[in-house]
mmCIF file with all atom_site columns, C-alpha atoms in Angstrom:
data_model
loop_
_atom_site.group_PDB
_atom_site.id
_atom_site.type_symbol
_atom_site.label_atom_id
_atom_site.label_alt_id
_atom_site.label_comp_id
_atom_site.label_asym_id
_atom_site.label_entity_id
_atom_site.label_seq_id
_atom_site.pdbx_PDB_ins_code
_atom_site.Cartn_x
_atom_site.Cartn_y
_atom_site.Cartn_z
_atom_site.occupancy
_atom_site.B_iso_or_equiv
_atom_site.pdbx_formal_charge
_atom_site.auth_seq_id
_atom_site.auth_comp_id
_atom_site.auth_asym_id
_atom_site.auth_atom_id
_atom_site.pdbx_PDB_model_num
ATOM 1  C CA . MET A 1 1  ? 14.133 7.203   21.560  1.00 43.00 ? 1  MET A CA 1
ATOM 2  C CA . LEU A 1 2  ? 10.629 5.788   21.316  1.00 47.00 ? 2  LEU A CA 1
ATOM 3  C CA . ASP A 1 3  ? 9.229  9.316   21.035  1.00 49.00 ? 3  ASP A CA 1
ATOM 4  C CA . SER A 1 4  ? 11.330 10.154  17.969  1.00 52.00 ? 4  SER A CA 1
ATOM 5  C CA . GLN A 1 5  ? 10.263 6.929   16.259  1.00 51.00 ? 5  GLN A CA 1
ATOM 6  C CA . SER A 1 6  ? 6.587  7.401   17.019  1.00 52.00 ? 6  SER A CA 1
ATOM 7  C CA . ILE A 1 7  ? 6.633  10.806  15.314  1.00 54.00 ? 7  ILE A CA 1
ATOM 8  C CA . HIS A 1 8  ? 7.387  9.122   11.977  1.00 50.00 ? 8  HIS A CA 1
ATOM 9  C CA . LEU A 1 9  ? 5.083  6.148   12.476  1.00 69.00 ? 9  LEU A CA 1
ATOM 10 C CA . LYS A 1 10 ? 1.953  8.168   11.921  1.00 70.00 ? 10 LYS A CA 1
ATOM 11 C CA . ALA A 1 11 ? -0.988 7.144   9.818   1.00 83.00 ? 11 ALA A CA 1
ATOM 12 C CA . LEU A 1 12 ? -0.623 8.197   6.205   1.00 90.00 ? 12 LEU A CA 1
ATOM 13 C CA . ASP A 1 13 ? -3.053 10.777  4.894   1.00 94.00 ? 13 ASP A CA 1
ATOM 14 C CA . SER A 1 14 ? -4.243 11.266  1.308   1.00 95.00 ? 14 SER A CA 1
ATOM 15 C CA . THR A 1 15 ? -1.359 13.633  0.522   1.00 95.00 ? 15 THR A CA 1
ATOM 16 C CA . ASP A 1 16 ? 1.175  11.054  1.720   1.00 96.00 ? 16 ASP A CA 1
ATOM 17 C CA . LEU A 1 17 ? -0.503 8.316   -0.299  1.00 96.00 ? 17 LEU A CA 1
ATOM 18 C CA . HIS A 1 18 ? -0.568 10.496  -3.411  1.00 97.00 ? 18 HIS A CA 1
ATOM 19 C CA . HIS A 1 19 ? 3.150  11.190  -2.998  1.00 96.00 ? 19 HIS A CA 1
ATOM 20 C CA . LEU A 1 20 ? 3.900  7.474   -2.652  1.00 97.00 ? 20 LEU A CA 1
ATOM 21 C CA . GLN A 1 21 ? 1.631  6.638   -5.614  1.00 97.00 ? 21 GLN A CA 1
ATOM 22 C CA . THR A 1 22 ? 3.581  9.061   -7.800  1.00 97.00 ? 22 THR A CA 1
ATOM 23 C CA . VAL A 1 23 ? 6.863  7.374   -6.860  1.00 98.00 ? 23 VAL A CA 1
ATOM 24 C CA . LEU A 1 24 ? 5.481  3.873   -7.432  1.00 98.00 ? 24 LEU A CA 1
ATOM 25 C CA . ASN A 1 25 ? 3.953  4.898   -10.775 1.00 97.00 ? 25 ASN A CA 1
ATOM 26 C CA . GLU A 1 26 ? 7.359  6.082   -11.960 1.00 97.00 ? 26 GLU A CA 1
ATOM 27 C CA . ILE A 1 27 ? 9.088  2.871   -10.891 1.00 97.00 ? 27 ILE A CA 1
ATOM 28 C CA . CYS A 1 28 ? 6.389  0.749   -12.553 1.00 97.00 ? 28 CYS A CA 1
ATOM 29 C CA . ARG A 1 29 ? 6.622  2.813   -15.737 1.00 97.00 ? 29 ARG A CA 1
ATOM 30 C CA . GLU A 1 30 ? 10.403 2.433   -15.868 1.00 96.00 ? 30 GLU A CA 1
ATOM 31 C CA . ALA A 1 31 ? 10.164 -1.314  -15.226 1.00 96.00 ? 31 ALA A CA 1
ATOM 32 C CA . GLY A 1 32 ? 7.265  -1.792  -17.628 1.00 96.00 ? 32 GLY A CA 1
ATOM 33 C CA . LYS A 1 33 ? 5.281  -3.595  -14.953 1.00 96.00 ? 33 LYS A CA 1
ATOM 34 C CA . SER A 1 34 ? 1.836  -3.366  -13.418 1.00 96.00 ? 34 SER A CA 1
ATOM 35 C CA . GLN A 1 35 ? 1.428  -2.131  -9.866  1.00 94.00 ? 35 GLN A CA 1
ATOM 36 C CA . ARG A 1 36 ? -0.195 -5.478  -9.170  1.00 95.00 ? 36 ARG A CA 1
ATOM 37 C CA . ALA A 1 37 ? 2.945  -7.439  -10.070 1.00 96.00 ? 37 ALA A CA 1
ATOM 38 C CA . PRO A 1 38 ? 4.324  -9.212  -6.973  1.00 95.00 ? 38 PRO A CA 1
ATOM 39 C CA . ASP A 1 39 ? 7.671  -7.422  -7.087  1.00 94.00 ? 39 ASP A CA 1
ATOM 40 C CA . MET A 1 40 ? 5.932  -4.057  -7.438  1.00 96.00 ? 40 MET A CA 1
ATOM 41 C CA . GLN A 1 41 ? 3.770  -4.892  -4.410  1.00 96.00 ? 41 GLN A CA 1
ATOM 42 C CA . GLU A 1 42 ? 6.941  -5.597  -2.412  1.00 96.00 ? 42 GLU A CA 1
ATOM 43 C CA . ILE A 1 43 ? 8.445  -2.301  -3.519  1.00 97.00 ? 43 ILE A CA 1
ATOM 44 C CA . ALA A 1 44 ? 5.224  -0.488  -2.579  1.00 97.00 ? 44 ALA A CA 1
ATOM 45 C CA . ALA A 1 45 ? 5.400  -1.970  0.933   1.00 96.00 ? 45 ALA A CA 1
ATOM 46 C CA . LEU A 1 46 ? 9.052  -0.944  1.196   1.00 96.00 ? 46 LEU A CA 1
ATOM 47 C CA . LEU A 1 47 ? 8.253  2.612   0.112   1.00 97.00 ? 47 LEU A CA 1
ATOM 48 C CA . ILE A 1 48 ? 5.446  2.875   2.662   1.00 95.00 ? 48 ILE A CA 1
ATOM 49 C CA . SER A 1 49 ? 7.721  1.631   5.416   1.00 94.00 ? 49 SER A CA 1
ATOM 50 C CA . LEU A 1 50 ? 10.460 4.084   4.495   1.00 94.00 ? 50 LEU A CA 1
ATOM 51 C CA . TYR A 1 51 ? 7.976  6.947   4.285   1.00 94.00 ? 51 TYR A CA 1
ATOM 52 C CA . ARG A 1 52 ? 6.554  6.134   7.699   1.00 92.00 ? 52 ARG A CA 1
ATOM 53 C CA . HIS A 1 53 ? 10.108 6.172   9.083   1.00 91.00 ? 53 HIS A CA 1
ATOM 54 C CA . GLY A 1 54 ? 10.783 9.647   7.741   1.00 91.00 ? 54 GLY A CA 1
ATOM 55 C CA . VAL A 1 55 ? 12.171 9.112   4.233   1.00 94.00 ? 55 VAL A CA 1
ATOM 56 C CA . THR A 1 56 ? 9.817  11.427  2.354   1.00 94.00 ? 56 THR A CA 1
ATOM 57 C CA . GLU A 1 57 ? 12.014 12.934  -0.377  1.00 97.00 ? 57 GLU A CA 1
ATOM 58 C CA . GLU A 1 58 ? 10.901 11.733  -3.792  1.00 97.00 ? 58 GLU A CA 1
ATOM 59 C CA . ASP A 1 59 ? 14.419 11.295  -5.176  1.00 97.00 ? 59 ASP A CA 1
ATOM 60 C CA . LYS A 1 60 ? 15.443 9.105   -2.238  1.00 97.00 ? 60 LYS A CA 1
ATOM 61 C CA . LEU A 1 61 ? 12.299 6.993   -2.495  1.00 98.00 ? 61 LEU A CA 1
ATOM 62 C CA . LEU A 1 62 ? 12.842 6.578   -6.239  1.00 97.00 ? 62 LEU A CA 1
ATOM 63 C CA . SER A 1 63 ? 16.465 5.566   -5.690  1.00 97.00 ? 63 SER A CA 1
ATOM 64 C CA . VAL A 1 64 ? 15.564 2.939   -3.106  1.00 97.00 ? 64 VAL A CA 1
ATOM 65 C CA . GLY A 1 65 ? 12.661 1.646   -5.203  1.00 96.00 ? 65 GLY A CA 1
ATOM 66 C CA . ARG A 1 66 ? 14.875 1.334   -8.271  1.00 95.00 ? 66 ARG A CA 1
ATOM 67 C CA . LEU A 1 67 ? 17.560 -0.412  -6.248  1.00 96.00 ? 67 LEU A CA 1
ATOM 68 C CA . ALA A 1 68 ? 15.016 -2.833  -4.806  1.00 94.00 ? 68 ALA A CA 1
ATOM 69 C CA . LEU A 1 69 ? 13.801 -3.591  -8.320  1.00 90.00 ? 69 LEU A CA 1
ATOM 70 C CA . THR A 1 70 ? 17.314 -4.437  -9.481  1.00 91.00 ? 70 THR A CA 1
ATOM 71 C CA . GLN A 1 71 ? 17.747 -6.698  -6.458  1.00 88.00 ? 71 GLN A CA 1
ATOM 72 C CA . THR A 1 72 ? 14.688 -8.776  -7.386  1.00 69.00 ? 72 THR A CA 1
ATOM 73 C CA . THR A 1 73 ? 15.093 -8.779  -11.178 1.00 59.00 ? 73 THR A CA 1
ATOM 74 C CA . PRO A 1 74 ? 18.661 -10.085 -11.719 1.00 50.00 ? 74 PRO A CA 1
ATOM 75 C CA . SER A 1 75 ? 18.075 -13.394 -9.933  1.00 46.00 ? 75 SER A CA 1
ATOM 76 C CA . ALA A 1 76 ? 15.186 -14.205 -12.262 1.00 45.00 ? 76 ALA A CA 1
ATOM 77 C CA . ALA A 1 77 ? 17.127 -12.950 -15.276 1.00 45.00 ? 77 ALA A CA 1
ATOM 78 C CA . ALA A 1 78 ? 20.209 -14.942 -14.278 1.00 47.00 ? 78 ALA A CA 1
ATOM 79 C CA . ALA A 1 79 ? 18.146 -18.112 -13.913 1.00 45.00 ? 79 ALA A CA 1
ATOM 80 C CA . GLY A 1 80 ? 16.607 -17.523 -17.327 1.00 45.00 ? 80 GLY A CA 1
ATOM 81 C CA . SER A 1 81 ? 19.936 -16.812 -18.999 1.00 43.00 ? 81 SER A CA 1
ATOM 82 C CA . SER A 1 82 ? 21.602 -19.907 -17.531 1.00 43.00 ? 82 SER A CA 1
ATOM 83 C CA . GLU A 1 83 ? 18.724 -22.031 -18.817 1.00 43.00 ? 83 GLU A CA 1
ATOM 84 C CA . SER A 1 84 ? 18.821 -20.395 -22.230 1.00 42.00 ? 84 SER A CA 1
ATOM 85 C CA . ASP A 1 85 ? 22.607 -20.819 -22.415 1.00 46.00 ? 85 ASP A CA 1
ATOM 86 C CA . ALA A 1 86 ? 22.181 -24.544 -21.888 1.00 46.00 ? 86 ALA A CA 1
ATOM 87 C CA . ALA A 1 87 ? 19.128 -25.002 -24.086 1.00 46.00 ? 87 ALA A CA 1
ATOM 88 C CA . GLY A 1 88 ? 19.801 -22.387 -26.746 1.00 47.00 ? 88 GLY A CA 1
ATOM 89 C CA . PRO A 1 89 ? 17.838 -19.198 -27.470 1.00 47.00 ? 89 PRO A CA 1
ATOM 90 C CA . SER A 1 90 ? 14.346 -18.910 -26.103 1.00 44.00 ? 90 SER A CA 1
ATOM 91 C CA . SER A 1 91 ? 11.628 -16.295 -26.113 1.00 42.00 ? 91 SER A CA 1
ATOM 92 C CA . VAL A 1 92 ? 10.893 -14.212 -23.059 1.00 45.00 ? 92 VAL A CA 1
ATOM 93 C CA . GLU A 1 93 ? 7.256  -13.861 -21.998 1.00 42.00 ? 93 GLU A CA 1
#
């Protein structure tokens, strides 16, 4: 079993990194966020890990990245909406 895992845990080359960059760019564009945003950095690390474990199809990487984004965003949005419900309307920065 170790042999099958080590096949996927190879160093990433420039083609791999370009592929991952394309996926991350799309997720950032959809979210309207910079690649340097903390949640985008977490998603980038997740995508790299998945890629190194053999998930290399763009549509699958996009799906997981989008799902990860929704898992981090609602908690912040829920906290903001509960505060705004109690205090009235507020602007979002």
